[in-house]
PDB file of C-alpha atoms in Angstrom:
ATOM      1  CA  MET K  33      20.659  10.951 -18.480  1.00 64.00           C
ATOM      2  CA  LYS K  34      18.140  11.298 -21.496  1.00 72.00           C
ATOM      3  CA  MET K  35      16.202   8.523 -20.117  1.00 71.00           C
ATOM      4  CA  LYS K  36      15.723  10.394 -16.839  1.00 70.00           C
ATOM      5  CA  HIS K  37      14.785  13.696 -18.485  1.00 64.00           C
ATOM      6  CA  ILE K  38      12.147  11.924 -20.647  1.00 73.00           C
ATOM      7  CA  ILE K  39      10.795  10.100 -17.470  1.00 74.00           C
ATOM      8  CA  LEU K  40      10.634  13.402 -15.692  1.00 67.00           C
ATOM      9  CA  ILE K  41       8.892  15.109 -18.540  1.00 74.00           C
ATOM     10  CA  THR K  42       6.368  12.347 -18.900  1.00 71.00           C
ATOM     11  CA  VAL K  43       5.638  12.449 -15.122  1.00 63.00           C
ATOM     12  CA  ILE K  44       5.211  16.342 -15.135  1.00 72.00           C
ATOM     13  CA  ALA K  45       2.874  15.917 -18.213  1.00 64.00           C
ATOM     14  CA  LEU K  46       0.687  13.454 -16.453  1.00 63.00           C
ATOM     15  CA  VAL K  47       0.240  15.361 -13.279  1.00 57.00           C
ATOM     16  CA  GLY K  48      -0.611  18.236 -15.467  1.00 56.00           C
ATOM     17  CA  TRP K  49      -3.204  16.410 -16.995  1.00 51.00           C
ATOM     18  CA  PHE K  50      -4.712  14.995 -14.012  1.00 50.00           C
ATOM     19  CA  PHE K  51      -5.001  18.695 -12.601  1.00 48.00           C
ATOM     20  CA  LEU K  52      -6.852  19.793 -15.650  1.00 46.00           C
ATOM     21  CA  LYS K  53      -9.171  16.710 -15.801  1.00 47.00           C
ATOM     22  CA  SER K  54     -10.093  17.331 -12.133  1.00 42.00           C
ATOM     23  CA  THR K  55     -10.890  21.090 -12.165  1.00 38.00           C
ATOM     24  CA  PRO K  56     -14.848  21.329 -12.285  1.00 40.00           C
ATOM     25  CA  GLU K  57     -16.180  22.853 -15.673  1.00 41.00           C
ATOM     26  CA  ILE K  58     -18.518  25.524 -15.593  1.00 39.00           C
ATOM     27  CA  GLU K  59     -19.796  26.760 -18.995  1.00 39.00           C
ATOM     28  CA  GLU K  60     -21.648  29.714 -19.397  1.00 38.00           C
ATOM     29  CA  THR K  61     -24.070  29.312 -22.252  1.00 39.00           C
ATOM     30  CA  ASP K  62     -24.759  32.909 -23.216  1.00 39.00           C
ATOM     31  CA  ASP K  63     -21.446  34.045 -24.633  1.00 34.00           C
ATOM     32  CA  THR K  64     -22.737  37.152 -25.884  1.00 33.00           C
ATOM     33  CA  GLU K  65     -23.430  39.329 -22.760  1.00 35.00           C
ATOM     34  CA  THR K  66     -23.549  38.831 -18.920  1.00 35.00           C
ATOM     35  CA  THR K  67     -27.273  39.237 -17.791  1.00 36.00           C
ATOM     36  CA  GLU K  68     -29.467  37.814 -15.175  1.00 39.00           C
ATOM     37  CA  GLU K  69     -30.697  35.201 -17.736  1.00 39.00           C
ATOM     38  CA  THR K  70     -26.929  33.707 -18.160  1.00 39.00           C
ATOM     39  CA  GLN K  71     -27.288  29.907 -18.138  1.00 46.00           C
ATOM     40  CA  VAL K  72     -24.771  27.719 -16.182  1.00 50.00           C
ATOM     41  CA  GLU K  73     -23.929  24.143 -16.928  1.00 56.00           C
ATOM     42  CA  VAL K  74     -22.090  22.140 -14.143  1.00 52.00           C
ATOM     43  CA  LYS K  75     -21.324  18.263 -14.218  1.00 52.00           C
ATOM     44  CA  ASP K  76     -22.720  16.623 -11.193  1.00 50.00           C
ATOM     45  CA  SER K  77     -19.603  14.103 -10.796  1.00 41.00           C
ATOM     46  CA  GLU K  78     -17.527  17.407 -10.393  1.00 42.00           C
ATOM     47  CA  VAL K  79     -19.935  18.870  -7.835  1.00 44.00           C
ATOM     48  CA  MET K  80     -18.853  16.976  -4.919  1.00 41.00           C
ATOM     49  CA  MET K  81     -14.968  17.910  -5.536  1.00 36.00           C
ATOM     50  CA  GLU K  82     -15.831  21.480  -4.049  1.00 39.00           C
ATOM     51  CA  ASN K  83     -16.804  19.899  -0.765  1.00 37.00           C
ATOM     52  CA  ASP K  84     -13.991  19.678   1.486  1.00 35.00           C
ATOM     53  CA  LYS K  85     -14.866  16.758   4.232  1.00 34.00           C
ATOM     54  CA  THR K  86     -13.158  18.580   7.042  1.00 31.00           C
ATOM     55  CA  ALA K  87     -15.148  21.910   6.315  1.00 36.00           C
ATOM     56  CA  ASN K  88     -18.296  20.015   5.752  1.00 38.00           C
ATOM     57  CA  THR K  89     -18.017  18.394   9.264  1.00 36.00           C
ATOM     58  CA  GLU K  90     -17.493  21.601  10.915  1.00 40.00           C
ATOM     59  CA  ALA K  91     -20.324  23.215   8.788  1.00 40.00           C
ATOM     60  CA  MET K  92     -22.655  20.489   9.602  1.00 41.00           C
ATOM     61  CA  GLU K  93     -21.932  20.887  13.336  1.00 41.00           C
ATOM     62  CA  GLU K  94     -22.321  24.658  13.115  1.00 43.00           C
ATOM     63  CA  LYS K  95     -25.764  24.196  11.102  1.00 41.00           C
ATOM     64  CA  ASP K  96     -27.246  21.853  13.623  1.00 43.00           C
ATOM     65  CA  ASN K  97     -27.464  25.095  15.924  1.00 40.00           C
ATOM     66  CA  THR K  98     -28.719  27.200  13.241  1.00 41.00           C
ATOM     67  CA  GLU K  99     -32.353  27.798  12.453  1.00 46.00           C
ATOM     68  CA  ILE K 100     -33.206  27.132   8.690  1.00 45.00           C
ATOM     69  CA  MET K 101     -35.512  29.924   7.492  1.00 47.00           C
ATOM     70  CA  GLU K 102     -37.887  28.071   4.893  1.00 52.00           C
ATOM     71  CA  ALA K 103     -39.621  29.543   1.930  1.00 51.00           C
ATOM     72  CA  ASP K 104     -42.299  32.156   2.845  1.00 49.00           C
ATOM     73  CA  LYS K 105     -45.039  32.014   0.171  1.00 51.00           C
ATOM     74  CA  ASP K 106     -45.539  35.708   0.565  1.00 49.00           C
ATOM     75  CA  LYS K 107     -42.069  36.471  -0.269  1.00 59.00           C
ATOM     76  CA  ASN K 108     -42.254  34.303  -3.658  1.00 78.00           C
ATOM     77  CA  PHE K 109     -38.665  32.631  -3.418  1.00 88.00           C
ATOM     78  CA  ASN K 110     -39.730  30.329  -6.074  1.00 94.00           C
ATOM     79  CA  LEU K 111     -38.026  27.521  -7.768  1.00 96.00           C
ATOM     80  CA  SER K 112     -39.102  25.559 -10.673  1.00 96.00           C
ATOM     81  CA  GLY K 113     -37.180  22.832 -12.537  1.00 97.00           C
ATOM     82  CA  LYS K 114     -37.589  20.543 -15.547  1.00 97.00           C
ATOM     83  CA  SER K 115     -35.982  17.370 -16.436  1.00 97.00           C
ATOM     84  CA  LEU K 116     -34.613  17.698 -19.781  1.00 97.00           C
ATOM     85  CA  GLY K 117     -33.210  14.007 -20.294  1.00 96.00           C
ATOM     86  CA  ASN K 118     -29.820  12.596 -20.486  1.00 96.00           C
ATOM     87  CA  GLY K 119     -29.131  13.563 -16.974  1.00 96.00           C
ATOM     88  CA  LYS K 120     -29.689  17.401 -17.527  1.00 96.00           C
ATOM     89  CA  VAL K 121     -31.936  19.384 -15.314  1.00 96.00           C
ATOM     90  CA  PHE K 122     -33.023  22.834 -15.988  1.00 97.00           C
ATOM     91  CA  PHE K 123     -33.770  25.464 -13.139  1.00 96.00           C
ATOM     92  CA  GLU K 124     -35.427  28.854 -12.924  1.00 96.00           C
ATOM     93  CA  TRP K 125     -35.788  30.863  -9.787  1.00 93.00           C
ATOM     94  CA  LYS K 126     -37.519  34.218  -8.654  1.00 90.00           C
ATOM     95  CA  LEU K 127     -36.368  36.166  -5.645  1.00 84.00           C
ATOM     96  CA  PRO K 128     -38.334  38.227  -3.238  1.00 78.00           C
ATOM     97  CA  GLU K 129     -37.594  41.957  -3.700  1.00 76.00           C
ATOM     98  CA  ASP K 130     -36.005  42.174  -0.297  1.00 72.00           C
ATOM     99  CA  ILE K 131     -33.466  39.727  -1.126  1.00 70.00           C
ATOM    100  CA  GLN K 132     -32.238  41.575  -4.413  1.00 64.00           C
ATOM    101  CA  THR K 133     -29.595  43.554  -2.612  1.00 53.00           C
ATOM    102  CA  ASP K 134     -25.995  44.229  -3.377  1.00 56.00           C
ATOM    103  CA  ASP K 135     -25.340  41.931  -0.334  1.00 57.00           C
ATOM    104  CA  ASN K 136     -26.453  38.893  -1.865  1.00 61.00           C
ATOM    105  CA  LYS K 137     -23.236  36.860  -2.609  1.00 73.00           C
ATOM    106  CA  GLY K 138     -25.038  34.200  -5.031  1.00 87.00           C
ATOM    107  CA  PHE K 139     -26.962  30.959  -4.468  1.00 90.00           C
ATOM    108  CA  ILE K 140     -26.531  27.270  -3.759  1.00 92.00           C
ATOM    109  CA  LEU K 141     -28.646  24.591  -5.499  1.00 94.00           C
ATOM    110  CA  VAL K 142     -29.037  21.532  -3.487  1.00 95.00           C
ATOM    111  CA  ARG K 143     -30.213  17.713  -4.214  1.00 96.00           C
ATOM    112  CA  SER K 144     -31.345  15.059  -2.204  1.00 96.00           C
ATOM    113  CA  VAL K 145     -33.377  11.942  -2.261  1.00 96.00           C
ATOM    114  CA  GLU K 146     -35.249  13.561   1.062  1.00 95.00           C
ATOM    115  CA  GLU K 147     -37.594  16.352   0.939  1.00 96.00           C
ATOM    116  CA  ASN K 148     -36.541  19.828   1.583  1.00 96.00           C
ATOM    117  CA  PRO K 149     -32.686  19.352   1.353  1.00 96.00           C
ATOM    118  CA  ILE K 150     -30.268  21.833   3.129  1.00 94.00           C
ATOM    119  CA  HIS K 151     -26.775  22.998   2.248  1.00 92.00           C
ATOM    120  CA  ASP K 152     -25.390  21.165   5.371  1.00 89.00           C
ATOM    121  CA  GLY K 153     -22.286  19.510   3.362  1.00 83.00           C
ATOM    122  CA  LEU K 154     -23.932  16.049   3.040  1.00 86.00           C
ATOM    123  CA  ASN K 155     -26.184  17.071  -0.082  1.00 86.00           C
ATOM    124  CA  TYR K 156     -25.007  17.199  -3.699  1.00 86.00           C
ATOM    125  CA  TRP K 157     -24.874  20.932  -4.537  1.00 89.00           C
ATOM    126  CA  PHE K 158     -23.364  23.717  -6.618  1.00 81.00           C
ATOM    127  CA  ARG K 159     -23.027  27.500  -6.435  1.00 86.00           C
ATOM    128  CA  GLN K 160     -24.445  30.082  -8.909  1.00 87.00           C
ATOM    129  CA  TYR K 161     -23.326  33.679  -9.313  1.00 82.00           C
ATOM    130  CA  SER K 162     -25.827  36.437  -7.844  1.00 81.00           C
ATOM    131  CA  GLY K 163     -26.712  37.559 -11.459  1.00 81.00           C
ATOM    132  CA  ASN K 164     -28.086  33.854 -12.538  1.00 85.00           C
ATOM    133  CA  ARG K 165     -31.574  33.249 -12.469  1.00 90.00           C
ATOM    134  CA  GLU K 166     -31.445  30.049 -14.181  1.00 93.00           C
ATOM    135  CA  ALA K 167     -29.053  27.117 -14.519  1.00 93.00           C
ATOM    136  CA  THR K 168     -28.716  23.567 -16.151  1.00 94.00           C
ATOM    137  CA  TRP K 169     -27.410  20.841 -13.905  1.00 94.00           C
ATOM    138  CA  VAL K 170     -25.944  18.117 -15.901  1.00 94.00           C
ATOM    139  CA  ASP K 171     -24.645  14.598 -15.559  1.00 94.00           C
ATOM    140  CA  VAL K 172     -27.162  13.995 -12.751  1.00 95.00           C
ATOM    141  CA  PRO K 173     -27.774  10.265 -11.993  1.00 96.00           C
ATOM    142  CA  SER K 174     -31.104   8.918 -12.909  1.00 97.00           C
ATOM    143  CA  GLY K 175     -33.743   8.835 -10.274  1.00 97.00           C
ATOM    144  CA  THR K 176     -36.069  10.975  -8.054  1.00 98.00           C
ATOM    145  CA  TYR K 177     -34.837  13.599  -6.428  1.00 97.00           C
ATOM    146  CA  HIS K 178     -35.841  16.847  -4.459  1.00 97.00           C
ATOM    147  CA  PHE K 179     -34.235  20.245  -5.357  1.00 97.00           C
ATOM    148  CA  ARG K 180     -34.072  23.608  -3.410  1.00 96.00           C
ATOM    149  CA  ILE K 181     -32.046  26.935  -3.931  1.00 94.00           C
ATOM    150  CA  CYS K 182     -30.842  29.026  -1.140  1.00 90.00           C
ATOM    151  CA  ALA K 183     -29.745  32.800  -1.270  1.00 88.00           C
ATOM    152  CA  LEU K 184     -26.595  33.303   0.332  1.00 85.00           C
ATOM    153  CA  GLN K 185     -25.776  36.256   2.759  1.00 81.00           C
ATOM    154  CA  ASN K 186     -22.312  36.328   4.293  1.00 79.00           C
ATOM    155  CA  GLU K 187     -21.560  32.871   2.962  1.00 81.00           C
ATOM    156  CA  GLU K 188     -24.657  31.448   4.798  1.00 85.00           C
ATOM    157  CA  CYS K 189     -27.743  30.411   3.444  1.00 88.00           C
ATOM    158  CA  GLU K 190     -30.361  32.935   4.612  1.00 85.00           C
ATOM    159  CA  ILE K 191     -33.374  31.498   3.108  1.00 89.00           C
ATOM    160  CA  TYR K 192     -34.507  28.496   1.180  1.00 92.00           C
ATOM    161  CA  SER K 193     -36.858  28.164  -1.662  1.00 94.00           C
ATOM    162  CA  ASN K 194     -39.873  25.716  -1.837  1.00 96.00           C
ATOM    163  CA  ASP K 195     -39.000  22.118  -2.712  1.00 97.00           C
ATOM    164  CA  VAL K 196     -38.899  20.735  -6.258  1.00 97.00           C
ATOM    165  CA  LYS K 197     -39.379  17.062  -6.776  1.00 97.00           C
ATOM    166  CA  LEU K 198     -38.190  15.723 -10.063  1.00 97.00           C
ATOM    167  CA  GLU K 199     -37.593  12.469 -12.153  1.00 97.00           C
ATOM    168  CA  VAL K 200     -34.305  12.585 -13.625  1.00 96.00           C
ATOM    169  CA  LYS K 201     -33.801  10.369 -16.720  1.00 93.00           C
TER     170      LYS K 201
END
């Protein structure tokens, strides 16, 4: 009887360990206060776990019929980025004044090997909270990538920033 309990406890411990390891880690690097300057790190290997394949397929079909609003240079929705080495990429973005409303639910950073990536469920991405204006994406594989960020309104990308092409090392 004791052997069954030991096996049961071991199985429960392994299942718990698996779920802890599979939960995405998002670390806020500014622990003193929450401001618009809060920096967030997310591991690239964990980003795709946020994508549910069924939802992605439905979203992709829906977005095929949706017009993509590109960055308007007059509106200054500007993304800048810098490769920091070791698979880290630092981003900062500036929003147009008319996008900075309480309705803004956050941002989605997207990455692709193709120019002007969109959040269609096929590209790597991760969500940023509405108060953030900078983030560091970690564990990005080496290579040349295009990045953009979109402002969310009602869980949809309302407008996209400029395209930023970076060599990640």
